[in-house]
Structure formats: structure tokens, C-alpha cells
Short mmCIF file of C-alpha atoms in Angstrom, two decimals:
data_model
loop_
_atom_site.label_atom_id
_atom_site.label_comp_id
_atom_site.label_asym_id
_atom_site.label_seq_id
_atom_site.Cartn_x
_atom_site.Cartn_y
_atom_site.Cartn_z
CA UNK E 25 0.00 0.00 0.00
CA UNK E 26 1.39 3.38 -0.90
CA UNK E 27 1.30 6.23 1.59
CA UNK E 28 1.81 9.98 1.44
CA UNK E 29 4.83 9.63 3.71
CA UNK E 30 6.79 8.24 0.77
CA UNK E 31 6.25 11.44 -1.20
CA UNK E 32 7.44 13.56 1.70
CA UNK E 33 10.49 11.35 2.14
CA UNK E 34 11.05 11.78 -1.59
CA UNK E 35 11.00 15.57 -1.30
CA UNK E 36 13.35 15.47 1.69
CA UNK E 37 15.74 13.39 -0.34
CA UNK E 38 15.73 15.84 -3.23
CA UNK E 39 16.28 18.74 -0.84
CA UNK E 40 19.29 16.99 0.63
CA UNK E 41 20.77 16.47 -2.81
CA UNK E 42 20.41 12.67 -2.62
CA UNK E 43 19.16 10.48 -5.41
CA UNK E 44 19.18 7.17 -3.55
CA UNK E 45 15.40 6.84 -3.38
CA UNK E 46 14.10 8.94 -6.22
CA UNK E 47 16.26 7.24 -8.80
CA UNK E 48 15.77 3.78 -7.28
CA UNK E 49 19.53 3.53 -6.76
CA UNK E 50 19.33 2.28 -3.21
CA UNK E 51 22.27 0.59 -1.57
CA UNK E 52 21.95 -3.09 -0.97
CA UNK E 53 22.50 -4.90 2.27
CA UNK E 54 25.28 -6.89 0.71
CA UNK E 55 27.61 -3.90 0.52
CA UNK E 56 30.13 -3.30 3.25
CA UNK E 57 29.05 -0.01 4.87
CA UNK E 58 31.19 3.07 4.41
CA UNK E 59 30.62 4.16 7.99
CA UNK E 60 33.36 2.10 9.62
CA UNK E 61 34.10 2.75 13.31
CA UNK E 62 37.10 5.00 13.87
CA UNK E 63 40.01 3.46 15.67
CA UNK E 64 39.34 5.46 18.80
CA UNK E 65 35.76 4.21 18.99
CA UNK E 66 36.86 0.59 18.98
CA UNK E 67 39.15 1.31 21.91
CA UNK E 68 36.32 3.07 23.72
CA UNK E 69 34.07 0.04 23.27
CA UNK E 70 36.53 -2.06 25.33
CA UNK E 71 35.23 -5.22 23.67
CA UNK E 72 37.36 -8.32 23.79
CA UNK E 73 37.00 -10.39 20.65
CA UNK E 74 38.06 -13.92 19.96
CA UNK E 75 37.23 -16.73 17.59
CA UNK E 76 37.72 -20.46 17.55
CA UNK E 77 40.69 -21.14 15.26
CA UNK E 78 40.89 -23.86 12.66
CA UNK E 79 38.15 -25.82 10.94
CA UNK E 80 36.30 -26.83 14.12
CA UNK E 81 33.85 -23.95 13.82
CA UNK E 82 33.27 -24.45 10.08
CA UNK E 83 30.04 -26.45 9.79
CA UNK E 84 29.51 -25.98 6.05
CA UNK E 85 29.64 -29.73 5.42
CA UNK E 86 27.13 -30.35 8.24
CA UNK E 87 24.41 -28.00 6.98
CA UNK E 88 21.01 -29.65 6.48
CA UNK E 89 18.58 -28.28 3.91
CA UNK E 90 15.12 -28.52 5.48
CA UNK E 91 13.10 -27.04 2.65
CA UNK E 92 11.98 -23.89 0.90
CA UNK E 93 8.34 -23.38 1.91
CA UNK E 94 7.64 -20.08 0.11
CA UNK E 95 6.54 -19.77 -3.50
CA UNK E 96 7.23 -16.07 -4.03
CA UNK E 97 10.00 -14.49 -6.14
CA UNK E 98 13.48 -14.44 -4.55
CA UNK E 99 13.29 -11.03 -2.88
CA UNK E 100 9.87 -11.74 -1.38
CA UNK E 101 11.23 -15.08 -0.14
CA UNK E 102 13.57 -13.27 2.25
CA UNK E 103 13.20 -14.87 5.68
CA UNK E 104 12.87 -11.59 7.56
CA UNK E 105 12.27 -13.21 10.94
CA UNK E 106 12.28 -16.57 12.70
CA UNK E 107 10.50 -17.02 16.03
CA UNK E 108 10.45 -20.09 18.25
CA UNK E 109 7.09 -20.66 19.90
CA UNK E 110 5.83 -23.89 21.52
CA UNK E 111 8.41 -26.00 19.73
CA UNK E 112 7.60 -24.51 16.33
CA UNK E 113 9.72 -22.07 14.32
CA UNK E 114 7.59 -19.40 12.66
CA UNK E 115 8.88 -17.82 9.45
CA UNK E 116 8.28 -14.27 8.24
CA UNK E 117 8.59 -13.38 4.54
CA UNK E 118 7.07 -11.21 1.77
CA UNK E 119 7.86 -7.65 0.61
CA UNK E 120 5.94 -4.50 1.58
CA UNK E 121 7.94 -2.11 -0.58
CA UNK E 122 6.19 -0.44 -3.49
CA UNK E 123 9.33 -0.73 -5.57
CA UNK E 124 10.89 -3.79 -7.11
CA UNK E 125 11.86 -6.45 -7.02
CA UNK E 126 8.67 -8.29 -6.02
CA UNK E 127 6.75 -5.19 -4.88
CA UNK E 128 3.70 -5.57 -2.61
CA UNK E 129 4.02 -9.34 -2.40
CA UNK E 130 0.98 -10.12 -0.22
CA UNK E 131 -1.12 -11.77 0.94
CA UNK E 132 1.28 -13.90 2.99
CA UNK E 133 0.64 -17.33 4.54
CA UNK E 134 1.71 -18.01 8.13
CA UNK E 135 4.13 -20.94 7.94
CA UNK E 136 6.02 -22.70 10.69
CA UNK E 137 8.54 -25.52 10.79
CA UNK E 138 7.78 -28.33 13.23
CA UNK E 139 11.15 -29.70 14.34
CA UNK E 140 9.60 -32.81 15.93
CA UNK E 141 7.67 -33.72 12.81
CA UNK E 142 10.23 -32.36 10.32
CA UNK E 143 7.45 -30.65 8.39
CA UNK E 144 6.10 -27.25 7.35
CA UNK E 145 2.56 -26.24 8.27
CA UNK E 146 0.38 -23.30 7.18
CA UNK E 147 -2.09 -21.99 9.77
CA UNK E 148 -5.47 -20.41 9.17
CA UNK E 149 -6.54 -16.86 10.01
CA UNK E 150 -10.00 -15.75 11.13
CA UNK E 151 -11.40 -12.29 11.74
CA UNK E 152 -12.20 -10.94 15.21
CA UNK E 153 -15.22 -9.16 13.70
CA UNK E 154 -18.27 -11.40 14.33
CA UNK E 155 -20.17 -9.73 11.47
CA UNK E 156 -17.69 -11.22 8.98
CA UNK E 157 -19.00 -14.71 8.28
CA UNK E 158 -16.36 -15.62 5.73
CA UNK E 159 -14.40 -18.82 6.20
CA UNK E 160 -10.92 -18.57 7.72
CA UNK E 161 -8.18 -17.62 5.27
CA UNK E 162 -4.80 -19.28 4.87
CA UNK E 163 -3.01 -15.92 4.72
CA UNK E 164 -2.64 -12.66 6.59
CA UNK E 165 -3.84 -9.58 4.74
CA UNK E 166 -0.32 -8.11 4.65
CA UNK E 167 2.36 -7.56 2.03
CA UNK E 168 5.02 -8.83 4.45
CA UNK E 169 5.39 -10.60 7.79
CA UNK E 170 8.33 -8.64 9.13
CA UNK E 171 8.48 -9.70 12.77
CA UNK E 172 6.80 -11.96 15.30
CA UNK E 173 6.43 -10.86 18.92
CA UNK E 174 5.92 -13.02 22.02
CA UNK E 175 4.00 -10.89 24.53
CA UNK E 176 2.60 -12.24 27.78
CA UNK E 177 3.08 -15.77 26.47
CA UNK E 178 1.09 -15.11 23.27
CA UNK E 179 2.43 -14.90 19.72
CA UNK E 180 1.64 -11.75 17.73
CA UNK E 181 2.23 -10.41 14.22
CA UNK E 182 2.21 -6.61 13.75
CA UNK E 183 0.48 -5.75 10.48
CA UNK E 184 3.43 -4.38 8.51
CA UNK E 185 1.49 -3.18 5.45
CA UNK E 186 -2.10 -4.22 4.79
CA UNK E 187 -2.88 -5.75 1.42
CA UNK E 188 -5.42 -3.59 -0.44
CA UNK E 189 -7.22 -2.22 2.64
CA UNK E 190 -8.08 1.36 3.57
CA UNK E 191 -5.61 3.47 5.54
CA UNK E 192 -8.08 4.35 8.31
CA UNK E 193 -7.25 1.19 10.27
CA UNK E 194 -4.29 -1.12 10.73
CA UNK E 195 -4.00 -4.76 11.72
CA UNK E 196 -2.42 -7.10 14.18
CA UNK E 197 -2.72 -10.86 14.51
CA UNK E 198 -2.69 -13.11 17.59
CA UNK E 199 -2.36 -16.88 17.78
CA UNK E 200 -5.04 -18.64 19.86
CA UNK E 201 -4.53 -22.38 19.89
CA UNK E 202 -3.84 -23.34 16.29
CA UNK E 203 -5.79 -20.48 14.68
CA UNK E 204 -4.73 -16.88 14.18
CA UNK E 205 -7.17 -14.04 14.78
CA UNK E 206 -6.96 -10.83 12.78
CA UNK E 207 -7.75 -7.59 14.61
CA UNK E 208 -8.36 -4.66 12.29
CA UNK E 209 -8.72 -1.87 14.84
CA UNK E 210 -5.55 0.24 15.05
CA UNK E 211 -6.48 3.84 14.12
CA UNK E 212 -4.39 5.22 11.24
CA UNK E 213 -2.19 2.13 11.41
CA UNK E 214 -1.06 2.20 7.79
CA UNK E 215 2.04 0.35 8.97
CA UNK E 216 2.32 -1.42 12.32
CA UNK E 217 6.05 -1.85 12.80
CA UNK E 218 6.39 -3.00 16.39
CA UNK E 219 4.41 -4.03 19.46
CA UNK E 220 5.31 -4.20 23.14
CA UNK E 221 3.74 -5.12 26.48
CA UNK E 222 4.52 -2.64 29.24
CA UNK E 223 2.84 -2.22 32.62
CA UNK E 224 0.06 -4.55 31.52
CA UNK E 225 -0.75 -2.47 28.44
CA UNK E 226 -0.14 -3.21 24.77
CA UNK E 227 1.66 -0.55 22.78
CA UNK E 228 2.08 -0.30 19.01
CA UNK E 229 4.55 1.75 16.98
CA UNK E 230 2.91 2.77 13.73
CA UNK E 231 3.60 4.65 10.52
CA UNK E 232 0.99 7.18 9.45
CA UNK E 233 0.68 9.93 6.85
CA UNK E 234 1.31 12.56 9.54
CA UNK E 235 3.65 12.04 12.52
CA UNK E 236 5.31 9.00 14.11
CA UNK E 237 2.62 7.67 16.43
CA UNK E 238 2.34 5.30 19.38
CA UNK E 239 -0.96 3.62 20.20
CA UNK E 240 -2.03 2.00 23.47
CA UNK E 241 -4.53 -0.73 24.30
CA UNK E 242 -5.89 -1.15 27.81
CA UNK E 243 -7.70 -4.40 26.97
CA UNK E 244 -4.99 -6.49 25.27
CA UNK E 245 -5.78 -5.34 21.76
CA UNK E 246 -9.57 -5.33 21.75
CA UNK E 247 -9.45 -1.55 21.27
CA UNK E 248 -6.74 1.05 20.67
CA UNK E 249 -6.26 4.78 21.24
CA UNK E 250 -3.58 7.26 20.25
CA UNK E 251 -1.14 7.49 23.16
CA UNK E 252 1.29 10.03 21.73
CA UNK E 253 2.73 11.50 18.56
CA UNK E 254 6.41 12.34 18.19
CA UNK E 255 8.21 15.39 16.87
CA UNK E 256 10.78 13.20 15.19
CA UNK E 257 12.14 12.56 11.72
CA UNK E 258 9.66 11.25 9.18
CA UNK E 259 6.18 9.91 9.87
CA UNK E 260 6.89 6.40 11.11
CA UNK E 261 7.57 5.08 14.60
CA UNK E 262 9.70 2.01 13.92
CA UNK E 263 10.75 0.53 17.24
CA UNK E 264 9.65 0.00 20.84
CA UNK E 265 12.20 -1.04 23.46
CA UNK E 266 12.72 -1.08 27.22
CA UNK E 267 15.76 0.05 29.14
CA UNK E 268 16.20 1.08 32.78
CA UNK E 269 12.55 0.35 33.51
CA UNK E 270 11.13 2.67 30.87
CA UNK E 271 9.58 2.07 27.46
CA UNK E 272 10.84 4.05 24.47
CA UNK E 273 9.62 4.57 20.93
CA UNK E 274 11.98 5.68 18.18
CA UNK E 275 11.54 6.89 14.63
CA UNK E 276 14.30 7.65 12.09
CA UNK E 277 17.72 8.63 13.37
CA UNK E 278 20.45 10.69 11.70
CA UNK E 279 24.08 9.64 12.13
CA UNK E 280 26.68 12.19 13.16
CA UNK E 281 26.97 14.73 10.32
CA UNK E 282 27.63 18.40 9.60
CA UNK E 283 24.74 18.93 7.16
CA UNK E 284 21.48 18.47 9.07
CA UNK E 285 22.82 17.66 12.53
CA UNK E 286 22.01 14.46 14.40
CA UNK E 287 19.46 15.76 16.91
CA UNK E 288 15.97 14.26 17.14
CA UNK E 289 13.35 13.20 19.70
CA UNK E 290 12.24 9.83 21.00
CA UNK E 291 9.24 9.09 23.21
CA UNK E 292 9.81 8.04 26.83
CA UNK E 293 7.09 6.28 28.88
CA UNK E 294 7.61 5.64 32.60
CA UNK E 295 6.02 3.08 34.93
CA UNK E 296 3.15 5.46 35.70
CA UNK E 297 2.47 5.70 31.96
CA UNK E 298 3.58 9.31 31.97
CA UNK E 299 5.08 10.34 28.64
CA UNK E 300 7.55 12.90 27.43
CA UNK E 301 9.79 13.50 24.46
CA UNK E 302 13.52 13.18 25.04
CA UNK E 303 16.18 14.80 22.88
CA UNK E 304 18.77 12.29 21.63
CA UNK E 305 21.71 12.45 19.25
CA UNK E 306 22.81 10.06 16.56
CA UNK E 307 26.42 10.21 17.75
CA UNK E 308 25.22 8.51 20.97
CA UNK E 309 22.71 5.98 19.62
CA UNK E 310 24.61 5.27 16.39
CA UNK E 311 28.16 5.24 17.74
CA UNK E 312 30.89 5.25 15.14
CA UNK E 313 28.58 6.08 12.23
CA UNK E 314 28.99 9.27 10.24
CA UNK E 315 27.16 10.39 7.13
CA UNK E 316 28.95 9.68 3.86
CA UNK E 317 27.80 11.55 0.75
CA UNK E 318 25.76 9.33 -1.53
CA UNK E 319 24.56 7.00 1.22
CA UNK E 320 21.19 6.84 2.94
CA UNK E 321 21.09 9.28 5.88
CA UNK E 322 18.00 7.76 7.52
CA UNK E 323 18.61 5.03 10.09
CA UNK E 324 16.48 2.98 12.46
CA UNK E 325 16.79 0.43 15.24
CA UNK E 326 16.31 -3.10 13.94
CA UNK E 327 16.43 -6.43 15.78
CA UNK E 328 17.03 -6.06 19.52
CA UNK E 329 17.12 -8.00 22.81
CA UNK E 330 17.40 -7.04 26.45
CA UNK E 331 20.27 -8.62 28.39
CA UNK E 332 21.67 -7.91 31.86
CA UNK E 333 19.92 -4.56 32.06
CA UNK E 334 21.22 -3.44 28.67
CA UNK E 335 19.79 -3.29 25.16
CA UNK E 336 21.62 -5.12 22.38
CA UNK E 337 20.44 -3.82 19.02
CA UNK E 338 21.23 -3.64 15.32
CA UNK E 339 21.37 -0.25 13.62
CA UNK E 340 20.92 0.18 9.89
CA UNK E 341 19.69 2.43 7.12
CA UNK E 342 16.02 2.60 6.19
CA UNK E 343 16.27 0.67 2.95
CA UNK E 344 13.87 -0.09 0.09
CA UNK E 345 11.09 1.74 1.93
CA UNK E 346 10.61 -0.52 4.97
CA UNK E 347 13.67 -2.75 5.14
CA UNK E 348 16.95 -2.46 7.03
CA UNK E 349 20.46 -2.10 5.60
CA UNK E 350 22.56 -3.31 8.56
CA UNK E 351 25.54 -1.31 9.73
CA UNK E 352 26.48 -2.23 13.28
CA UNK E 353 25.69 -4.07 16.48
CA UNK E 354 25.44 -1.85 19.56
CA UNK E 355 25.03 -2.11 23.31
CA UNK E 356 22.95 0.58 25.05
CA UNK E 357 23.30 1.20 28.77
CA UNK E 358 21.24 4.37 28.82
CA UNK E 359 19.18 6.25 26.27
CA UNK E 360 22.07 8.69 25.92
CA UNK E 361 24.90 6.16 25.98
CA UNK E 362 25.71 3.25 23.69
CA UNK E 363 28.82 1.60 22.31
CA UNK E 364 29.51 -0.23 19.10
CA UNK E 365 30.49 -3.89 19.32
CA UNK E 366 33.76 -4.71 17.56
CA UNK E 367 33.28 -8.23 16.20
CA UNK E 368 36.24 -10.47 15.32
CA UNK E 369 35.54 -9.98 11.61
CA UNK E 370 35.51 -6.21 11.15
CA UNK E 371 33.59 -6.55 7.86
CA UNK E 372 30.82 -8.72 9.30
CA UNK E 373 27.31 -7.23 9.09
CA UNK E 374 24.75 -8.25 11.75
CA UNK E 375 21.35 -9.46 10.62
CA UNK E 376 19.73 -10.98 13.72
CA UNK E 377 20.26 -11.20 17.47
CA UNK E 378 19.01 -13.73 20.00
CA UNK E 379 19.11 -14.02 23.80
CA UNK E 380 18.97 -17.54 25.19
CA UNK E 381 20.01 -19.22 28.46
CA UNK E 382 22.27 -16.47 29.75
CA UNK E 383 23.88 -15.82 26.39
CA UNK E 384 23.47 -13.44 23.48
CA UNK E 385 24.02 -14.67 19.93
CA UNK E 386 24.42 -12.48 16.87
CA UNK E 387 24.11 -13.69 13.29
CA UNK E 388 26.42 -12.00 10.79
CA UNK E 389 27.57 -12.33 7.21
CA UNK E 390 30.60 -11.29 5.23
CA UNK E 391 30.25 -10.96 1.47
CA UNK E 392 33.19 -12.41 -0.44
CA UNK E 393 31.65 -12.06 -3.91
CA UNK E 394 28.22 -11.87 -5.52
CA UNK E 395 27.65 -15.58 -4.91
CA UNK E 396 29.88 -16.33 -1.93
CA UNK E 397 29.19 -15.46 1.70
CA UNK E 398 30.54 -16.51 5.07
CA UNK E 399 27.79 -16.67 7.67
CA UNK E 400 28.86 -16.63 11.32
CA UNK E 401 27.27 -16.84 14.74
CA UNK E 402 29.03 -15.13 17.64
CA UNK E 403 28.21 -15.61 21.31
CA UNK E 404 28.77 -13.62 24.49
CA UNK E 405 27.91 -13.97 28.16
CA UNK E 406 29.03 -10.50 29.21
CA UNK E 407 28.58 -8.30 26.08
CA UNK E 408 32.34 -7.71 26.10
CA UNK E 409 33.91 -10.94 24.86
CA UNK E 410 32.44 -12.32 21.62
CA UNK E 411 33.38 -15.86 20.57
CA UNK E 412 32.72 -17.46 17.21
CA UNK E 413 30.30 -20.36 17.65
CA UNK E 414 30.07 -21.52 14.05
CA UNK E 415 30.53 -20.47 10.45
CA UNK E 416 29.34 -21.77 7.10
CA UNK E 417 29.59 -20.74 3.47
CA UNK E 418 26.62 -20.32 1.17
CA UNK E 419 25.81 -18.67 -2.14
CA UNK E 420 23.81 -16.06 -0.21
CA UNK E 421 23.53 -14.88 3.37
CA UNK E 422 21.40 -15.83 6.36
CA UNK E 423 18.98 -13.06 7.24
CA UNK E 424 17.51 -14.61 10.40
CA UNK E 425 18.14 -17.47 12.81
CA UNK E 426 16.74 -19.39 15.78
CA UNK E 427 17.97 -21.93 18.32
CA UNK E 428 15.97 -24.91 19.56
CA UNK E 429 17.20 -27.75 21.75
CA UNK E 430 20.80 -26.84 20.94
CA UNK E 431 20.29 -26.87 17.16
CA UNK E 432 20.59 -23.70 15.10
CA UNK E 433 18.18 -22.86 12.26
CA UNK E 434 18.87 -20.31 9.52
CA UNK E 435 16.63 -18.55 7.00
CA UNK E 436 18.37 -17.36 3.87
CA UNK E 437 17.79 -14.02 2.16
CA UNK E 438 18.92 -11.95 -0.80
CA UNK E 439 19.47 -8.42 -2.04
CA UNK E 440 17.96 -6.60 -5.03
CA UNK E 441 21.27 -6.56 -6.89
CA UNK E 442 21.82 -10.30 -6.49
CA UNK E 443 18.40 -12.02 -6.28
CA UNK E 444 19.75 -15.37 -5.21
CA UNK E 445 17.51 -18.36 -5.98
CA UNK E 446 18.54 -19.73 -2.58
CA UNK E 447 16.55 -17.02 -0.80
CA UNK E 448 13.86 -18.62 1.35
CA UNK E 449 15.79 -21.79 2.15
CA UNK E 450 15.65 -23.06 5.72
CA UNK E 451 18.87 -24.66 7.01
CA UNK E 452 19.81 -26.44 10.21
CA UNK E 453 23.01 -27.31 12.08
CA UNK E 454 22.68 -30.02 14.72
CA UNK E 455 24.08 -29.38 18.18
CA UNK E 456 26.61 -32.23 17.98
CA UNK E 457 28.45 -30.40 15.19
CA UNK E 458 28.66 -27.09 17.05
CA UNK E 459 31.84 -26.55 19.12
CA UNK E 460 31.25 -26.08 22.82
CA UNK E 461 32.61 -22.81 24.17
#
């Protein structure tokens, strides 16, 4: 679905002298970013890095191909997210961008992999509106399933971009038993990018045709109201996250630069549900990144996990309308203080992050050529020392991953300039082949 916010972003781009969006010459995620951390920043991060030497961590020969359950074109087969829930691994895919390749790829089926049964299953979706007597569908009415969220023990899908529906309302989906329920009741929710549970209330970060907006539900999604709008960059609130007992919502972020400055606002919500806007700076939340002429200046917070009172998060450019061009992995200790993680491979780009059993794992890739990638998983127990858990080569990169019963699962993706036919493959590495650290 197209929105007016794209035209405003277009005009901002022209005003800044950038042709990355208007001409369709967007950077791809496969490129090594130009914003490399300065030497001093790596020292400031105080991160100890190490890797397991030799072939013991190379599991390329042990990779299992589990299947390719999507029937879209390569770019829409990107496995944007993988989420473990009740022994099943749910897979997000599609494409909500209005531009190619594979524009507006919905509707999208909800597919999970059952590790016990070694099979893929598609679940049905019904409407919460009792006046709609139609039979359950086998798809969500979205162009893309971008993320899954586990909130209060329930599995949710924020409605990333509704497929052919009016802009007055947005969607979310909740799993009840083996059937998903669609709720079409988020006011002005053209795009529902993130959801969070805080102080017993559901919150949603949405993109509108006006300002970045946060909605709240006092009845677990049965109804929604506007909680706050933000005087921030653009018209989309992309991310909700907790740190130091407070909930925050963020929109686009500028890196450190001498053209527009890097100042913007984010929304802060405290335990009493009092709200205020807080001034933040890109130099603090995007440490080590500076604007380079000809690159995308708009950034957002991507995948994230809380660990030991800190936020571990991926930062990247807003890419191909809704997607993320990864740049760095960061650790936030306070809304005004974050450091960039220096991984053992300085060229590695993070695509997913996972917290499990007192450890944080990050999935990365390094592009060797158009059809050759090294995918790695690093692990830490203290956010300072990062050890290589495993690596494997493929003809494309892993965009998302999960861990279940010691086994690692990977969903492959692709970029517009490559369009690998391997996009959408699901791979597994058994625990017995993974070195113990």
C-alpha cells in the first residue's frame, strides 16, 4: 500500500541532494558499509573479541537443507524473521515495498517448521469481527510478515502493510490455539512496525501519513487509542524497546553529520504511563557512524534484545522503503549512551540477534563475492567478549536465525542486486556439530 509519507520522504531526499530513493539507486545490504568505526571508537568500546581457530567452527559440510516453503519471487522469499514458539519455528517473509523487485508481495501465509515432525505447516486466520462470516483464510492480509512478537506468552504479528485495505485502520494478529485471529482496529495504522507489552498495556509503533505515532490498548488489543505523537524525523515510529525500567519509541535517526545535525526526539514512557519526548543524538545511539555523501542518511533500530539490564540492538539504514540495511551491532546502557560492538571480523554485518540461556548470539555475514558469503554466529555472556560459535559458506547470506534444543536454524535471504535463488531456504546445524565454548 502506498502512503503519502513516501512522497514527503522523496522531497526530503531531493532537498538533501540525494538520489538514492528517487532514482531507485538504493544501496543493498550486501555492501560493506562506508561508515566504519574509527580506531578510537573501537578502543572506547573495550570489547574483547576472539574466535575459535581452525576448521572446528566451520560447519559448512554439516548443513542440512530442510526445505523452501515459500513460493514467491526471490526477494519476497527473504526470511525476515524466525520465532520459536511452543516447539515450532515461525517464518516471516514477503515484501511490503512499493518498488521492485517483487513489490507488494501479499497476501502472505503463516508458515512454521515443526522440528519434531520435520514438516512445514500453514495456519489459518479468522477475523475478530463477528459480522464477517467468511471462512478462515490461509493468509494474513499483509504484504510482508516482518516480525513476530511473544507478549505475555502469546504470539503476535504486527500488520506491517495491509494488502489492499483502507488506511483508516491497521491490523495485528494473535495466535489462539492453532488459529490466528486478525484484529483490524488500530487507528491510522497504515504500517504497524512493532508491538510491546509494558505495565500490563499493549503498545504499538505505527507509521501514518502525519507524525510517528504510538498507540495504546488497555484491553490487550480489543481496542486502541492514540497514546502520543512524536516530533521526530519522518512519519513512522519504527521501534519500541525497554531500558532502565522505561519504554521508548523511536523513529528515524540521523548519524553524526555536519549537514542536518544528528538531533531528534524519542518518546519516553515511565512506569506510571507518563510520557515525554527526550532529545537524543545520533552520535550517541549510532556510535561510530557518520554520514557519507551518496549513502542513505535515515537510520532505524532493527532487531534487539534485552540482556543484563542493557539493550543489544542492530542499527541500519532505512532501505527499500521498509527494510533495514545493517551497519552495526550496539550495546545501550542508557538512552544517551551506547557503544559499538567490535566483532572479530571487522567486515561482518549483523542481521539478527538472540538471547537464550544467559547468552546473546548475533548472526552476521561477510560478502566475499556476488555468490559467496561466510555466515557466522558469535556468542557472548558479558557483552564484552564475543566468541565465534560456528561459520558456514553459502551462495547467499542468512537473514535470520533461531535456536531450539541446541540446534541452530537459519533462514536465507537476498538483495535486489543479487536475487539469489537460494533465498527462502531453511537450514539447520545439529548441536553435535557445534563446538562447545
